[in-house]
Amino acid sequence: MSSLTNQNIFTVSRLNAEVRLLLENEMGIVWLIGEISNFSAPVSGHWYLTLKDSRAQVKCAMFRGNNRRVTFKPQNGNQVLVKARLSLYEPRGDYQLIIESMQPEGDGRLQQQFDELKMKLAGEGLFSQSDKKPLPEHPKCVGIITSKTGAALFDILDVLKRRDPSLPVVIYPTMVQGEGAAIQIAQAIGCANSRNECDVLIVGRGGGSLEDLWCFNNEILARTIAASQIPIISAVGHEVDVTIADFVADMRAPTPSAAAELVSRDNSHKEQALIARQHKLASAMRYYLAEQKSHSVSLLHRIERHHPSYQLQRQSQQLDDLESRLNRAMSQFIALRGQKIERQQYKIQLQSPVKQFAEQRTRMQRLEQKLLDAMDRKLLNARHQLAIGAEKLDTVSPLATLKRGYSITQTAQGHVVTQTEQIKTGDTLVTRLSDGEVRSTVI
């Protein structure tokens, strides 16, 4: 005992605060699949629920700002995929998840697999523009890897026939949908490289759902495209459809017809060269923007963990919890009072003559009414005090200060500017207003 110091002894509050910070900083963002149960949506607009599987469960909270983006109405029994950060509700010591996004399990899992593979391949440099092979300026033979019965093949052939009928074409028919399609496409690319009869390949199909196009998000196919010695144009779906094959290919065409225009010559071949460069530039910009978006999301998560609104969210959850406890306590109190009254009435029935019973019953009814009136006043007063507390909390909120016309200025590194000596000419400043932020440069 003599070796203990004040620093070694924790209070319960300090312990819970340390555990919360440990969970939030060490675990970061997690993806979780589970079944919804005990779903509730109080008047505060926040959602509280439990995610469970066959052997375990975890409590979750999804605050109003995040649940507004959910495109479906969660119900008990729904299987969902959520993105959340681990936390701890300090007043009760409950370990919980703070949900940031929620999707039905099927669509969400495919999108998660897409994002994970995209991040993995991007980290390995497979999307790097410096490794892209240039398309031949005047192709001598074009290879087409697609379904032999699909509309994409006929669209490509129609464009080539109209623009450059003399251009030789080799078709490598494959499946472009379903199990085994990705392997067949990869094998066709390998076959075209080994035969070396074409100097450019078009790989693609027509539009469809995420599941229809899923074979073009296959890791083996992506690595095969990247390793191809023959330049490859990805022409999958419509312009709005984006696959992993589009990022890995040497060129991405918005449609199969557009791919055919890229490889064919006509009287406006200079214009086509310009279009090709535009597509290459657009592809590079999409990759750059995707990288910047990923970096911004990472920074945003780091900022959110220290943002005042996060503290407000925890306090709002505590208010919901206190209101729920107050309602349960009042209901229990009223129920106990009612039981006591029933016991008194029973005693009167056993011990009193008819006249006394009538008088006592009248008296008990008056007492019961006074009790109910007192309870109503007590409940009204409790609600009033709760409203006053919420109003006081709102008056000290940084967001309320921003709404009154004030602003918070930070450096690009996130430090709050309080003195002019903290900044110098050329620095970028971020000014936070009530409805957004303004970026400015010091001149």
Coordinates of C-alpha atoms in Angstrom, one line a residue:
M1 CA 0.0 0.0 0.0
S2 CA 2.9 2.4 0.7
S3 CA 3.9 2.3 -3.0
L4 CA 0.5 3.8 -4.1
T5 CA 0.4 7.5 -5.1
N6 CA -2.5 9.8 -6.0
Q7 CA -1.6 9.2 -9.6
N8 CA -2.1 5.5 -9.2
I9 CA -5.6 5.8 -7.8
F10 CA -8.5 6.3 -10.2
T11 CA -11.9 7.6 -9.6
V12 CA -14.7 5.9 -11.5
S13 CA -15.2 9.0 -13.7
R14 CA -11.6 9.2 -14.6
L15 CA -11.4 5.5 -15.4
N16 CA -14.4 5.7 -17.7
A17 CA -13.0 8.8 -19.4
E18 CA -9.6 7.1 -19.9
V19 CA -11.3 3.9 -21.3
R20 CA -13.4 6.0 -23.7
L21 CA -10.3 7.8 -25.1
L22 CA -8.5 4.5 -25.4
L23 CA -11.4 2.9 -27.4
E24 CA -11.8 5.9 -29.7
N25 CA -8.1 6.6 -30.4
E26 CA -7.0 3.0 -30.7
M27 CA -9.8 1.3 -32.6
G28 CA -10.8 4.1 -35.0
I29 CA -13.5 3.3 -37.6
V30 CA -14.9 -0.2 -37.8
W31 CA -17.4 -1.9 -40.2
L32 CA -20.0 -4.2 -38.6
I33 CA -22.8 -6.4 -39.8
G34 CA -25.6 -7.3 -37.5
E35 CA -29.4 -7.5 -36.8
I36 CA -31.2 -4.5 -35.4
S37 CA -33.1 -5.0 -32.1
N38 CA -34.4 -2.7 -29.4
F39 CA -34.6 0.2 -31.9
S40 CA -35.9 3.5 -30.4
A41 CA -36.1 7.1 -31.8
P42 CA -36.9 9.6 -29.0
V43 CA -38.0 13.2 -29.7
S44 CA -34.4 14.4 -29.7
G45 CA -34.0 12.8 -33.2
H46 CA -31.2 10.5 -32.2
W47 CA -31.5 6.7 -32.7
Y48 CA -30.6 4.0 -30.1
L49 CA -30.5 0.4 -31.0
T50 CA -28.7 -2.9 -30.4
L51 CA -26.8 -4.9 -33.1
K52 CA -26.7 -8.6 -32.5
D53 CA -25.8 -11.9 -34.1
S54 CA -26.4 -15.5 -32.9
R55 CA -24.0 -15.2 -29.9
A56 CA -23.5 -11.6 -28.9
Q57 CA -24.8 -8.0 -29.0
V58 CA -23.6 -4.4 -28.7
K59 CA -25.4 -1.2 -27.9
C60 CA -25.3 1.6 -30.5
A61 CA -26.2 5.2 -30.9
M62 CA -26.7 7.1 -34.2
F63 CA -27.1 10.9 -33.7
R64 CA -29.5 13.0 -35.7
G65 CA -26.9 14.6 -38.0
N66 CA -25.9 11.2 -39.3
N67 CA -29.2 9.3 -39.3
R68 CA -30.7 11.9 -41.6
R69 CA -28.6 10.5 -44.4
V70 CA -30.0 7.0 -44.0
T71 CA -32.2 6.2 -47.1
F72 CA -34.4 3.6 -45.4
K73 CA -36.4 3.2 -42.2
P74 CA -34.6 0.9 -39.8
Q75 CA -36.8 -1.7 -38.1
N76 CA -36.2 -4.5 -35.6
G77 CA -35.0 -7.6 -37.5
N78 CA -33.2 -5.7 -40.3
Q79 CA -29.8 -7.0 -41.3
V80 CA -27.5 -3.9 -41.8
L81 CA -23.9 -2.9 -42.5
V82 CA -22.8 0.0 -40.4
K83 CA -19.7 2.2 -40.3
A84 CA -19.0 3.2 -36.7
R85 CA -16.5 4.3 -34.1
L86 CA -16.0 2.6 -30.8
S87 CA -16.8 4.6 -27.7
L88 CA -18.0 4.4 -24.1
Y89 CA -21.0 6.1 -22.5
E90 CA -19.3 7.4 -19.4
P91 CA -22.3 7.9 -16.9
R92 CA -23.2 4.2 -17.1
G93 CA -19.8 2.7 -18.2
D94 CA -21.5 1.1 -21.2
Y95 CA -19.3 0.2 -24.1
Q96 CA -21.1 1.3 -27.3
L97 CA -20.8 2.1 -31.0
I98 CA -21.4 5.6 -32.5
I99 CA -22.8 4.8 -35.9
E100 CA -21.8 7.2 -38.8
S101 CA -23.5 5.4 -41.7
M102 CA -26.0 2.6 -42.2
Q103 CA -26.9 0.5 -45.3
P104 CA -28.8 -2.7 -46.0
E105 CA -26.4 -5.6 -45.7
G106 CA -26.3 -6.6 -49.4
D107 CA -25.7 -3.3 -51.1
G108 CA -23.5 -2.1 -48.3
R109 CA -21.2 -5.1 -48.4
L110 CA -20.5 -4.8 -52.1
Q111 CA -19.7 -1.1 -51.8
Q112 CA -17.4 -1.9 -48.9
Q113 CA -15.6 -4.6 -50.9
F114 CA -15.3 -2.1 -53.8
D115 CA -13.8 0.6 -51.5
E116 CA -11.4 -1.8 -49.8
L117 CA -10.0 -3.2 -53.1
K118 CA -9.8 0.3 -54.5
M119 CA -7.7 1.5 -51.5
K120 CA -5.5 -1.6 -51.6
L121 CA -4.7 -1.3 -55.3
A122 CA -4.2 2.4 -55.1
G123 CA -1.7 1.9 -52.3
E124 CA 0.2 -0.5 -54.5
G125 CA 0.4 2.1 -57.3
L126 CA -1.7 0.2 -59.8
F127 CA -3.7 3.4 -60.6
S128 CA -0.6 5.5 -61.2
Q129 CA -0.8 7.6 -64.4
S130 CA 3.0 7.3 -64.9
D131 CA 2.6 3.6 -65.6
K132 CA -0.2 3.9 -68.1
K133 CA 0.7 2.7 -71.6
P134 CA -0.1 5.2 -74.4
L135 CA -2.6 4.1 -77.1
P136 CA -1.2 3.6 -80.6
E137 CA -1.8 6.7 -82.7
H138 CA -2.8 4.5 -85.7
P139 CA -3.8 1.0 -84.5
K140 CA -3.2 -1.8 -87.0
C141 CA -5.5 -4.3 -85.3
V142 CA -8.1 -4.0 -82.5
G143 CA -8.9 -6.7 -80.0
I144 CA -12.4 -6.8 -78.4
I145 CA -13.0 -8.8 -75.2
T146 CA -16.7 -9.0 -74.4
S147 CA -19.8 -11.2 -74.8
K148 CA -20.3 -12.4 -78.4
T149 CA -24.0 -11.9 -78.0
G150 CA -24.0 -8.6 -76.1
A151 CA -25.1 -5.2 -77.4
A152 CA -21.7 -3.8 -76.5
L153 CA -20.0 -5.9 -79.2
F154 CA -22.4 -4.7 -81.9
D155 CA -22.1 -1.1 -80.9
I156 CA -18.3 -1.3 -81.2
L157 CA -18.5 -3.0 -84.6
D158 CA -21.0 -0.5 -85.9
V159 CA -18.8 2.4 -85.0
L160 CA -15.6 0.8 -86.5
K161 CA -17.5 -0.1 -89.7
R162 CA -18.7 3.5 -90.0
R163 CA -15.4 5.2 -89.1
D164 CA -12.7 2.9 -90.3
P165 CA -14.0 -0.2 -92.2
S166 CA -10.5 -1.4 -93.1
L167 CA -9.3 -1.7 -89.5
P168 CA -8.9 -5.5 -88.6
V169 CA -10.7 -6.7 -85.6
V170 CA -10.2 -9.8 -83.4
I171 CA -12.9 -10.9 -81.0
Y172 CA -12.1 -12.8 -77.8
P173 CA -15.6 -13.9 -76.6
T174 CA -16.1 -14.2 -72.8
M175 CA -18.7 -14.1 -70.2
V176 CA -19.2 -10.6 -68.8
Q177 CA -21.5 -11.4 -65.9
G178 CA -21.8 -13.9 -63.1
E179 CA -19.5 -16.4 -61.4
G180 CA -16.4 -17.2 -63.3
A181 CA -16.7 -14.2 -65.7
A182 CA -13.7 -12.3 -64.2
I183 CA -11.4 -15.3 -64.7
Q184 CA -12.6 -15.8 -68.3
I185 CA -11.9 -12.1 -69.0
A186 CA -8.4 -12.4 -67.4
Q187 CA -7.7 -15.5 -69.5
A188 CA -8.8 -13.7 -72.7
I189 CA -6.4 -10.8 -71.9
G190 CA -3.6 -13.4 -71.4
C191 CA -4.5 -15.1 -74.7
A192 CA -4.4 -11.8 -76.5
N193 CA -1.0 -11.0 -75.1
S194 CA 0.4 -14.4 -75.9
R195 CA -0.9 -14.3 -79.5
N196 CA 0.3 -10.7 -79.9
E197 CA -1.9 -10.0 -82.9
C198 CA -3.5 -6.7 -81.7
D199 CA -1.9 -3.5 -80.6
V200 CA -4.8 -2.3 -78.5
L201 CA -7.6 -4.1 -76.6
I202 CA -11.1 -3.0 -75.7
V203 CA -12.5 -4.7 -72.6
G204 CA -16.1 -4.1 -71.5
R205 CA -19.8 -4.6 -71.7
G206 CA -23.1 -2.6 -71.5
G207 CA -24.6 -1.0 -68.4
G208 CA -26.2 -2.8 -65.5
S209 CA -26.5 -2.9 -61.7
L210 CA -23.6 -3.1 -59.3
E211 CA -24.0 -6.9 -59.1
D212 CA -24.1 -7.1 -63.0
L213 CA -20.8 -5.3 -63.3
W214 CA -19.2 -6.9 -60.3
C215 CA -16.8 -9.2 -62.3
F216 CA -15.0 -6.0 -63.4
N217 CA -14.2 -5.3 -59.7
N218 CA -12.2 -8.5 -59.3
E219 CA -8.6 -8.3 -58.0
I220 CA -7.2 -11.0 -60.3
L221 CA -8.7 -9.2 -63.3
A222 CA -7.4 -5.9 -62.1
R223 CA -3.8 -7.2 -61.8
T224 CA -4.1 -8.9 -65.2
I225 CA -5.1 -5.6 -66.8
A226 CA -2.2 -3.8 -65.1
A227 CA 0.3 -6.5 -66.3
S228 CA -0.9 -6.5 -69.9
Q229 CA 1.8 -5.6 -72.5
I230 CA -1.0 -4.5 -74.9
P231 CA -2.7 -1.1 -74.0
I232 CA -6.2 -1.7 -72.7
I233 CA -9.3 0.5 -72.9
S234 CA -11.9 -0.1 -70.2
A235 CA -15.4 0.4 -71.6
V236 CA -17.7 -0.9 -68.9
G237 CA -21.3 0.2 -68.6
H238 CA -22.5 3.8 -69.0
E239 CA -20.6 7.0 -68.2
V240 CA -21.8 7.0 -64.6
D241 CA -20.7 3.4 -64.0
V242 CA -17.2 3.1 -62.4
T243 CA -15.3 -0.1 -61.8
I244 CA -11.9 -1.1 -60.6
A245 CA -11.1 -2.0 -64.2
D246 CA -11.6 1.6 -65.2
F247 CA -8.9 2.7 -62.7
V248 CA -6.3 0.1 -63.7
A249 CA -6.8 0.3 -67.5
D250 CA -4.6 2.5 -69.6
M251 CA -7.6 4.4 -70.8
R252 CA -11.3 4.6 -69.6
A253 CA -14.0 5.1 -72.2
P254 CA -17.4 6.2 -70.9
T255 CA -19.2 3.7 -73.2
P256 CA -18.2 0.8 -75.6
S257 CA -19.1 3.1 -78.6
A258 CA -16.7 5.8 -77.2
A259 CA -14.0 3.1 -77.0
A260 CA -14.5 2.3 -80.6
E261 CA -14.2 5.9 -81.5
L262 CA -10.9 6.2 -79.6
V263 CA -9.2 3.5 -81.6
S264 CA -10.7 4.3 -85.1
R265 CA -9.5 6.9 -87.6
D266 CA -11.5 9.3 -89.7
N267 CA -11.2 12.7 -91.2
S268 CA -11.1 14.2 -87.7
H269 CA -8.3 12.0 -86.3
K270 CA -6.7 15.1 -84.7
E271 CA -10.0 15.7 -82.8
Q272 CA -9.9 12.1 -81.7
A273 CA -6.4 12.5 -80.4
L274 CA -7.6 15.5 -78.4
I275 CA -10.6 13.5 -77.1
A276 CA -8.2 10.7 -76.0
R277 CA -6.0 13.2 -74.1
Q278 CA -9.2 14.7 -72.5
H279 CA -10.2 11.2 -71.4
K280 CA -6.8 10.6 -70.0
L281 CA -6.8 13.9 -68.2
A282 CA -10.3 13.2 -66.8
S283 CA -9.2 9.8 -65.6
A284 CA -6.2 11.3 -63.9
M285 CA -8.4 14.0 -62.3
R286 CA -10.8 11.3 -61.1
Y287 CA -8.0 9.4 -59.5
Y288 CA -6.5 12.6 -57.9
L289 CA -9.9 13.6 -56.6
A290 CA -10.6 10.2 -55.2
E291 CA -7.2 10.3 -53.3
Q292 CA -8.0 13.8 -52.0
K293 CA -11.4 12.7 -50.9
S294 CA -10.0 9.8 -49.0
H295 CA -7.4 12.0 -47.3
S296 CA -10.1 14.6 -46.5
V297 CA -12.4 11.9 -44.9
S298 CA -9.5 10.7 -42.8
L299 CA -8.8 14.3 -41.6
L300 CA -12.5 14.8 -41.0
H301 CA -12.7 11.8 -38.7
R302 CA -9.7 13.1 -36.7
I303 CA -11.3 16.5 -36.4
E304 CA -14.7 15.1 -35.4
R305 CA -13.2 13.3 -32.4
H306 CA -12.1 16.6 -30.9
H307 CA -14.9 18.8 -32.2
P308 CA -17.2 20.5 -29.6
S309 CA -20.2 19.0 -31.3
Y310 CA -19.0 15.6 -30.2
Q311 CA -19.2 16.7 -26.6
L312 CA -22.7 18.0 -27.3
Q313 CA -23.7 14.7 -28.8
R314 CA -22.6 12.9 -25.6
Q315 CA -24.5 15.4 -23.5
S316 CA -27.6 15.0 -25.6
Q317 CA -27.4 11.3 -25.2
Q318 CA -27.1 11.8 -21.4
L319 CA -30.2 14.0 -21.5
D320 CA -32.2 11.3 -23.3
D321 CA -31.0 8.8 -20.7
L322 CA -32.0 11.1 -17.8
E323 CA -35.4 11.7 -19.3
S324 CA -36.0 8.0 -19.8
R325 CA -34.9 7.3 -16.1
L326 CA -37.2 10.1 -14.9
N327 CA -40.2 8.7 -16.8
R328 CA -39.5 5.2 -15.4
A329 CA -39.1 6.6 -11.8
M330 CA -42.4 8.6 -12.1
S331 CA -44.3 5.6 -13.5
Q332 CA -42.9 3.4 -10.7
F333 CA -43.8 6.0 -8.0
I334 CA -47.3 6.4 -9.4
A335 CA -47.7 2.6 -9.5
L336 CA -46.6 2.2 -5.9
R337 CA -49.0 4.9 -4.8
G338 CA -51.8 3.2 -6.6
Q339 CA -51.0 -0.1 -5.0
K340 CA -51.0 1.6 -1.5
I341 CA -54.4 3.1 -2.1
E342 CA -55.8 -0.2 -3.2
R343 CA -54.6 -1.8 0.0
Q344 CA -56.1 1.0 2.1
Q345 CA -59.4 0.6 0.3
Y346 CA -59.3 -3.1 1.0
K347 CA -58.8 -2.6 4.7
I348 CA -61.7 -0.1 4.8
Q349 CA -63.9 -2.7 3.2
L350 CA -63.0 -5.3 5.8
Q351 CA -63.2 -3.1 8.9
S352 CA -65.8 -0.3 8.3
P353 CA -69.6 -0.3 8.3
V354 CA -71.4 0.7 5.2
K355 CA -71.7 4.4 6.1
Q356 CA -68.1 4.7 7.2
F357 CA -67.0 2.9 4.1
A358 CA -68.8 5.5 1.9
E359 CA -67.2 8.4 3.8
Q360 CA -63.7 6.9 3.8
R361 CA -64.1 6.1 0.1
T362 CA -65.0 9.7 -0.6
R363 CA -62.0 10.9 1.4
M364 CA -59.7 8.5 -0.4
Q365 CA -60.9 9.7 -3.7
R366 CA -60.1 13.3 -2.7
L367 CA -56.7 12.2 -1.5
E368 CA -56.1 10.3 -4.7
Q369 CA -57.1 13.4 -6.8
K370 CA -54.7 15.6 -4.7
L371 CA -52.0 13.1 -5.2
L372 CA -52.5 13.0 -8.9
D373 CA -52.6 16.8 -9.0
A374 CA -49.4 16.9 -7.0
M375 CA -47.7 14.4 -9.3
D376 CA -48.8 16.4 -12.3
R377 CA -47.3 19.5 -10.8
K378 CA -44.1 17.6 -9.9
L379 CA -43.9 16.2 -13.4
L380 CA -44.5 19.6 -15.0
N381 CA -41.9 21.2 -12.8
A382 CA -39.4 18.5 -13.7
R383 CA -40.0 19.0 -17.4
H384 CA -39.7 22.8 -16.9
Q385 CA -36.3 22.3 -15.2
L386 CA -35.2 20.0 -18.0
A387 CA -36.2 22.6 -20.6
I388 CA -34.3 25.3 -18.6
G389 CA -31.2 23.0 -18.5
A390 CA -31.4 22.4 -22.2
E391 CA -31.8 26.1 -22.9
K392 CA -28.7 26.9 -20.7
L393 CA -26.8 24.2 -22.5
D394 CA -27.7 25.8 -25.9
T395 CA -26.6 29.3 -24.7
V396 CA -23.1 28.1 -24.0
S397 CA -22.9 26.0 -27.3
P398 CA -20.1 27.1 -29.7
L399 CA -22.6 26.6 -32.5
A400 CA -25.0 29.1 -30.9
T401 CA -22.1 31.6 -30.7
L402 CA -21.5 31.1 -34.4
K403 CA -25.1 31.7 -35.2
R404 CA -24.9 35.1 -33.5
G405 CA -22.4 36.3 -36.0
Y406 CA -19.1 35.2 -34.5
S407 CA -16.6 33.0 -36.2
I408 CA -13.6 30.7 -35.4
T409 CA -10.4 31.1 -37.5
Q410 CA -7.9 28.3 -37.7
T411 CA -4.7 27.7 -39.5
A412 CA -4.5 25.0 -42.2
Q413 CA -3.1 22.7 -39.5
G414 CA -6.2 23.2 -37.3
H415 CA -4.8 25.6 -34.7
V416 CA -7.2 28.3 -33.5
V417 CA -5.8 31.8 -34.3
T418 CA -6.0 34.2 -31.3
Q419 CA -3.1 36.5 -32.1
T420 CA -1.7 38.0 -35.3
E421 CA 1.7 36.8 -34.5
Q422 CA 0.5 33.2 -35.1
I423 CA 0.2 33.9 -38.9
K424 CA 2.4 35.1 -41.7
T425 CA 1.9 36.2 -45.3
G426 CA 0.9 33.4 -47.5
D427 CA -0.7 31.3 -44.8
T428 CA -4.1 29.6 -45.6
L429 CA -6.8 30.4 -43.0
V430 CA -10.1 28.5 -42.5
T431 CA -12.9 30.6 -41.0
R432 CA -15.8 28.6 -39.5
L433 CA -19.2 30.2 -39.8
S434 CA -22.6 29.0 -38.7
D435 CA -23.4 27.5 -42.1
G436 CA -20.0 26.5 -43.4
E437 CA -16.4 27.6 -43.7
V438 CA -14.4 30.2 -45.7
R439 CA -10.8 29.6 -46.8
S440 CA -8.6 32.7 -47.3
T441 CA -4.9 33.5 -47.9
V442 CA -3.0 36.1 -45.8
I443 CA -1.6 38.9 -48.0

